[in-house]
């Protein structure tokens, strides 16, 4: 699994002209799922994401987590995180998981966030979405579970 996690002052997702999810201070998480991902990997990534301490304390050090700042989470499915641009000028997405694998893991990721105390705002899997965010810092991290092995 891959996540691009951005610390935000606010973020929202709009589908067909309707705001479907909106947060204040917190994390915007773009989530990509690969064909070899499992429920165990999903759980580990969700735990890692919501436990990151990337908000600054009074000494301007990244020591505070979501719980310390009353932060929120917005999760957006993003199969394009598995785009392969090595050849040609058009990306290939053969490395992204098929919907029959990806949808349950996306939903599990949302459930894991809930279980950890963060009711996630979210988009809709497979929908055309407009995502807006006000990056704070900016602070953006890439988490790839393939790198954790």
mmCIF file of N, CA and C in Angstrom, residues 41-122:
data_model
loop_
_atom_site.group_PDB
_atom_site.id
_atom_site.type_symbol
_atom_site.label_atom_id
_atom_site.label_comp_id
_atom_site.label_asym_id
_atom_site.label_seq_id
_atom_site.Cartn_x
_atom_site.Cartn_y
_atom_site.Cartn_z
ATOM 1 N N UNK A 41 -1.374 -5.690 6.291
ATOM 2 C CA UNK A 41 -0.640 -4.517 5.817
ATOM 3 C C UNK A 41 -1.502 -3.272 5.977
ATOM 4 N N UNK A 42 -2.771 -3.403 5.649
ATOM 5 C CA UNK A 42 -3.701 -2.275 5.759
ATOM 6 C C UNK A 42 -3.777 -1.776 7.204
ATOM 7 N N UNK A 43 -3.905 -2.698 8.135
ATOM 8 C CA UNK A 43 -3.977 -2.329 9.550
ATOM 9 C C UNK A 43 -2.708 -1.595 9.987
ATOM 10 N N UNK A 44 -1.562 -2.118 9.594
ATOM 11 C CA UNK A 44 -0.282 -1.517 9.976
ATOM 12 C C UNK A 44 -0.146 -0.101 9.403
ATOM 13 N N UNK A 45 -0.551 0.084 8.150
ATOM 14 C CA UNK A 45 -0.444 1.404 7.533
ATOM 15 C C UNK A 45 -1.382 2.403 8.204
ATOM 16 N N UNK A 46 -2.589 1.996 8.498
ATOM 17 C CA UNK A 46 -3.528 2.898 9.175
ATOM 18 C C UNK A 46 -2.978 3.318 10.536
ATOM 19 N N UNK A 47 -2.457 2.350 11.288
ATOM 20 C CA UNK A 47 -1.872 2.667 12.600
ATOM 21 C C UNK A 47 -0.720 3.648 12.467
ATOM 22 N N UNK A 48 0.140 3.429 11.478
ATOM 23 C CA UNK A 48 1.285 4.308 11.262
ATOM 24 C C UNK A 48 0.818 5.718 10.902
ATOM 25 N N UNK A 49 -0.121 5.810 9.986
ATOM 26 C CA UNK A 49 -0.594 7.127 9.540
ATOM 27 C C UNK A 49 -1.156 7.953 10.692
ATOM 28 N N UNK A 50 -2.093 7.391 11.429
ATOM 29 C CA UNK A 50 -2.751 8.202 12.465
ATOM 30 C C UNK A 50 -1.882 8.433 13.692
ATOM 31 N N UNK A 51 -0.773 7.701 13.799
ATOM 32 C CA UNK A 51 0.093 7.889 14.967
ATOM 33 C C UNK A 51 1.290 8.799 14.703
ATOM 34 N N UNK A 52 1.442 9.256 13.466
ATOM 35 C CA UNK A 52 2.577 10.131 13.164
ATOM 36 C C UNK A 52 2.509 11.426 13.967
ATOM 37 N N UNK A 53 3.640 11.849 14.466
ATOM 38 C CA UNK A 53 3.739 13.088 15.249
ATOM 39 C C UNK A 53 4.413 14.141 14.371
ATOM 40 N N UNK A 54 3.598 14.853 13.610
ATOM 41 C CA UNK A 54 4.159 15.826 12.671
ATOM 42 C C UNK A 54 3.579 17.234 12.847
ATOM 43 N N UNK A 55 2.941 17.455 13.979
ATOM 44 C CA UNK A 55 2.497 18.813 14.322
ATOM 45 C C UNK A 55 3.525 19.402 15.280
ATOM 46 N N UNK A 56 3.747 20.687 15.163
ATOM 47 C CA UNK A 56 4.794 21.306 15.974
ATOM 48 C C UNK A 56 4.312 21.650 17.378
ATOM 49 N N UNK A 57 5.236 21.508 18.320
ATOM 50 C CA UNK A 57 4.962 21.873 19.712
ATOM 51 C C UNK A 57 5.397 23.322 19.950
ATOM 52 N N UNK A 58 5.419 23.731 21.214
ATOM 53 C CA UNK A 58 5.775 25.110 21.551
ATOM 54 C C UNK A 58 7.236 25.443 21.254
ATOM 55 N N UNK A 59 8.083 24.418 21.088
ATOM 56 C CA UNK A 59 9.478 24.637 20.697
ATOM 57 C C UNK A 59 9.679 24.514 19.183
ATOM 58 N N UNK A 60 8.577 24.467 18.445
ATOM 59 C CA UNK A 60 8.586 24.364 16.989
ATOM 60 C C UNK A 60 9.213 23.053 16.503
ATOM 61 N N UNK A 61 9.084 21.990 17.300
ATOM 62 C CA UNK A 61 9.557 20.659 16.925
ATOM 63 C C UNK A 61 8.353 19.785 16.599
ATOM 64 N N UNK A 62 8.501 18.892 15.635
ATOM 65 C CA UNK A 62 7.421 17.970 15.280
ATOM 66 C C UNK A 62 7.308 16.898 16.354
ATOM 67 N N UNK A 63 6.503 17.169 17.355
ATOM 68 C CA UNK A 63 6.329 16.251 18.484
ATOM 69 C C UNK A 63 4.879 15.887 18.747
ATOM 70 N N UNK A 64 3.942 16.558 18.093
ATOM 71 C CA UNK A 64 2.536 16.364 18.413
ATOM 72 C C UNK A 64 1.826 15.545 17.344
ATOM 73 N N UNK A 65 0.918 14.704 17.801
ATOM 74 C CA UNK A 65 0.132 13.871 16.901
ATOM 75 C C UNK A 65 -1.276 14.389 16.739
ATOM 76 N N UNK A 66 -2.064 13.665 15.977
ATOM 77 C CA UNK A 66 -3.463 14.042 15.753
ATOM 78 C C UNK A 66 -4.224 14.225 17.061
ATOM 79 N N UNK A 67 -4.034 13.297 17.985
ATOM 80 C CA UNK A 67 -4.781 13.370 19.248
ATOM 81 C C UNK A 67 -4.407 14.604 20.059
ATOM 82 N N UNK A 68 -3.151 15.038 19.951
ATOM 83 C CA UNK A 68 -2.693 16.200 20.704
ATOM 84 C C UNK A 68 -3.306 17.507 20.198
ATOM 85 N N UNK A 69 -3.631 17.542 18.909
ATOM 86 C CA UNK A 69 -4.132 18.789 18.317
ATOM 87 C C UNK A 69 -5.608 18.712 17.951
ATOM 88 N N UNK A 70 -6.263 17.614 18.307
ATOM 89 C CA UNK A 70 -7.669 17.451 17.938
ATOM 90 C C UNK A 70 -7.842 17.335 16.431
ATOM 91 N N UNK A 71 -6.891 16.670 15.784
ATOM 92 C CA UNK A 71 -6.880 16.585 14.323
ATOM 93 C C UNK A 71 -7.881 15.603 13.754
ATOM 94 N N UNK A 72 -8.118 15.771 12.459
ATOM 95 C CA UNK A 72 -9.063 14.950 11.723
ATOM 96 C C UNK A 72 -8.363 14.297 10.542
ATOM 97 N N UNK A 73 -9.081 13.375 9.874
ATOM 98 C CA UNK A 73 -8.504 12.626 8.761
ATOM 99 C C UNK A 73 -9.468 12.645 7.575
ATOM 100 N N UNK A 74 -8.918 12.922 6.387
ATOM 101 C CA UNK A 74 -9.646 12.805 5.125
ATOM 102 C C UNK A 74 -8.875 11.806 4.268
ATOM 103 N N UNK A 75 -9.564 10.722 3.855
ATOM 104 C CA UNK A 75 -8.922 9.649 3.093
ATOM 105 C C UNK A 75 -9.518 9.606 1.686
ATOM 106 N N UNK A 76 -8.630 9.605 0.690
ATOM 107 C CA UNK A 76 -9.040 9.584 -0.708
ATOM 108 C C UNK A 76 -8.388 8.395 -1.400
ATOM 109 N N UNK A 77 -9.185 7.549 -2.035
ATOM 110 C CA UNK A 77 -8.611 6.443 -2.796
ATOM 111 C C UNK A 77 -7.904 7.002 -4.030
ATOM 112 N N UNK A 78 -6.726 6.454 -4.337
ATOM 113 C CA UNK A 78 -5.895 7.035 -5.398
ATOM 114 C C UNK A 78 -5.087 5.936 -6.085
ATOM 115 N N UNK A 79 -5.722 5.219 -7.012
ATOM 116 C CA UNK A 79 -5.010 4.133 -7.697
ATOM 117 C C UNK A 79 -3.818 4.645 -8.491
ATOM 118 N N UNK A 80 -3.812 5.921 -8.853
ATOM 119 C CA UNK A 80 -2.714 6.461 -9.649
ATOM 120 C C UNK A 80 -1.398 6.499 -8.884
ATOM 121 N N UNK A 81 -1.421 6.258 -7.581
ATOM 122 C CA UNK A 81 -0.158 6.157 -6.838
ATOM 123 C C UNK A 81 0.657 4.951 -7.294
ATOM 124 N N UNK A 82 0.012 4.029 -7.996
ATOM 125 C CA UNK A 82 0.709 2.874 -8.554
ATOM 126 C C UNK A 82 0.988 3.041 -10.046
ATOM 127 N N UNK A 83 0.910 4.259 -10.545
ATOM 128 C CA UNK A 83 1.215 4.515 -11.944
ATOM 129 C C UNK A 83 2.691 4.309 -12.231
ATOM 130 N N UNK A 84 2.970 3.624 -13.322
ATOM 131 C CA UNK A 84 4.344 3.361 -13.736
ATOM 132 C C UNK A 84 4.647 4.241 -14.947
ATOM 133 N N UNK A 85 5.597 5.139 -14.786
ATOM 134 C CA UNK A 85 5.949 6.098 -15.837
ATOM 135 C C UNK A 85 7.304 5.797 -16.468
ATOM 136 N N UNK A 86 7.815 4.585 -16.300
ATOM 137 C CA UNK A 86 9.146 4.252 -16.798
ATOM 138 C C UNK A 86 9.229 4.280 -18.318
ATOM 139 N N UNK A 87 8.189 3.826 -18.988
ATOM 140 C CA UNK A 87 8.211 3.741 -20.444
ATOM 141 C C UNK A 87 7.159 4.675 -21.039
ATOM 142 N N UNK A 88 7.525 5.305 -22.111
ATOM 143 C CA UNK A 88 6.566 6.134 -22.834
ATOM 144 C C UNK A 88 6.155 7.377 -22.060
ATOM 145 N N UNK A 89 5.069 7.958 -22.521
ATOM 146 C CA UNK A 89 4.583 9.198 -21.897
ATOM 147 C C UNK A 89 3.232 9.037 -21.237
ATOM 148 N N UNK A 90 2.680 7.844 -21.332
ATOM 149 C CA UNK A 90 1.405 7.588 -20.691
ATOM 150 C C UNK A 90 1.608 6.545 -19.598
ATOM 151 N N UNK A 91 1.214 6.843 -18.364
ATOM 152 C CA UNK A 91 1.447 5.879 -17.275
ATOM 153 C C UNK A 91 0.663 4.584 -17.464
ATOM 154 N N UNK A 92 1.235 3.527 -16.952
ATOM 155 C CA UNK A 92 0.559 2.238 -16.896
ATOM 156 C C UNK A 92 0.094 2.021 -15.453
ATOM 157 N N UNK A 93 -1.080 1.462 -15.313
ATOM 158 C CA UNK A 93 -1.628 1.242 -13.974
ATOM 159 C C UNK A 93 -1.802 -0.246 -13.668
ATOM 160 N N UNK A 94 -1.045 -1.092 -14.348
ATOM 161 C CA UNK A 94 -1.164 -2.531 -14.127
ATOM 162 C C UNK A 94 -0.708 -2.935 -12.721
ATOM 163 N N UNK A 95 0.053 -2.081 -12.054
ATOM 164 C CA UNK A 95 0.522 -2.393 -10.700
ATOM 165 C C UNK A 95 -0.470 -2.008 -9.606
ATOM 166 N N UNK A 96 -1.582 -1.400 -9.983
ATOM 167 C CA UNK A 96 -2.625 -1.072 -9.000
ATOM 168 C C UNK A 96 -3.513 -2.298 -8.803
ATOM 169 N N UNK A 97 -4.029 -2.444 -7.606
ATOM 170 C CA UNK A 97 -4.920 -3.566 -7.319
ATOM 171 C C UNK A 97 -6.229 -3.404 -8.077
ATOM 172 N N UNK A 98 -6.819 -4.528 -8.439
ATOM 173 C CA UNK A 98 -8.139 -4.503 -9.072
ATOM 174 C C UNK A 98 -9.179 -4.101 -8.024
ATOM 175 N N UNK A 99 -10.306 -3.561 -8.478
ATOM 176 C CA UNK A 99 -11.333 -3.122 -7.516
ATOM 177 C C UNK A 99 -11.795 -4.208 -6.544
ATOM 178 N N UNK A 100 -11.836 -5.481 -6.977
ATOM 179 C CA UNK A 100 -12.304 -6.535 -6.064
ATOM 180 C C UNK A 100 -11.386 -6.710 -4.860
ATOM 181 N N UNK A 101 -10.111 -6.372 -4.984
ATOM 182 C CA UNK A 101 -9.180 -6.383 -3.851
ATOM 183 C C UNK A 101 -9.117 -5.013 -3.189
ATOM 184 N N UNK A 102 -9.075 -3.973 -4.007
ATOM 185 C CA UNK A 102 -8.844 -2.624 -3.489
ATOM 186 C C UNK A 102 -10.005 -2.082 -2.664
ATOM 187 N N UNK A 103 -11.226 -2.307 -3.095
ATOM 188 C CA UNK A 103 -12.375 -1.738 -2.371
ATOM 189 C C UNK A 103 -12.445 -2.251 -0.935
ATOM 190 N N UNK A 104 -12.370 -3.570 -0.706
ATOM 191 C CA UNK A 104 -12.406 -4.034 0.692
ATOM 192 C C UNK A 104 -11.252 -3.485 1.541
ATOM 193 N N UNK A 105 -10.062 -3.343 0.958
ATOM 194 C CA UNK A 105 -8.936 -2.817 1.733
ATOM 195 C C UNK A 105 -9.093 -1.326 1.994
ATOM 196 N N UNK A 106 -9.632 -0.593 1.039
ATOM 197 C CA UNK A 106 -9.934 0.829 1.249
ATOM 198 C C UNK A 106 -10.943 0.980 2.398
ATOM 199 N N UNK A 107 -11.995 0.180 2.356
ATOM 200 C CA UNK A 107 -13.001 0.231 3.422
ATOM 201 C C UNK A 107 -12.416 -0.203 4.763
ATOM 202 N N UNK A 108 -11.514 -1.200 4.742
ATOM 203 C CA UNK A 108 -10.843 -1.607 5.979
ATOM 204 C C UNK A 108 -10.001 -0.465 6.529
ATOM 205 N N UNK A 109 -9.297 0.251 5.656
ATOM 206 C CA UNK A 109 -8.480 1.375 6.105
ATOM 207 C C UNK A 109 -9.355 2.403 6.831
ATOM 208 N N UNK A 110 -10.518 2.695 6.276
ATOM 209 C CA UNK A 110 -11.453 3.620 6.930
ATOM 210 C C UNK A 110 -11.877 3.071 8.296
ATOM 211 N N UNK A 111 -12.183 1.770 8.335
ATOM 212 C CA UNK A 111 -12.582 1.132 9.599
ATOM 213 C C UNK A 111 -11.453 1.164 10.628
ATOM 214 N N UNK A 112 -10.220 0.955 10.175
ATOM 215 C CA UNK A 112 -9.069 0.992 11.088
ATOM 216 C C UNK A 112 -8.916 2.391 11.678
ATOM 217 N N UNK A 113 -9.101 3.415 10.862
ATOM 218 C CA UNK A 113 -9.039 4.790 11.376
ATOM 219 C C UNK A 113 -10.101 4.998 12.453
ATOM 220 N N UNK A 114 -11.324 4.510 12.185
ATOM 221 C CA UNK A 114 -12.411 4.619 13.163
ATOM 222 C C UNK A 114 -12.045 3.913 14.467
ATOM 223 N N UNK A 115 -11.520 2.702 14.342
ATOM 224 C CA UNK A 115 -11.160 1.904 15.520
ATOM 225 C C UNK A 115 -10.077 2.594 16.343
ATOM 226 N N UNK A 116 -9.254 3.404 15.678
ATOM 227 C CA UNK A 116 -8.178 4.121 16.363
ATOM 228 C C UNK A 116 -8.640 5.477 16.891
ATOM 229 N N UNK A 117 -9.921 5.778 16.725
ATOM 230 C CA UNK A 117 -10.495 6.996 17.301
ATOM 231 C C UNK A 117 -10.623 8.174 16.359
ATOM 232 N N UNK A 118 -10.463 7.942 15.055
ATOM 233 C CA UNK A 118 -10.548 9.029 14.084
ATOM 234 C C UNK A 118 -11.603 8.689 13.042
ATOM 235 N N UNK A 119 -12.753 9.309 13.139
ATOM 236 C CA UNK A 119 -13.830 9.094 12.173
ATOM 237 C C UNK A 119 -13.408 9.744 10.864
ATOM 238 N N UNK A 120 -13.051 8.939 9.860
ATOM 239 C CA UNK A 120 -12.497 9.531 8.643
ATOM 240 C C UNK A 120 -13.576 10.127 7.745
ATOM 241 N N UNK A 121 -13.300 11.293 7.247
ATOM 242 C CA UNK A 121 -14.060 11.813 6.125
ATOM 243 C C UNK A 121 -13.442 11.126 4.911
ATOM 244 N N UNK A 122 -14.194 10.987 3.831
ATOM 245 C CA UNK A 122 -13.634 10.252 2.693
ATOM 246 C C UNK A 122 -14.382 10.562 1.415
#
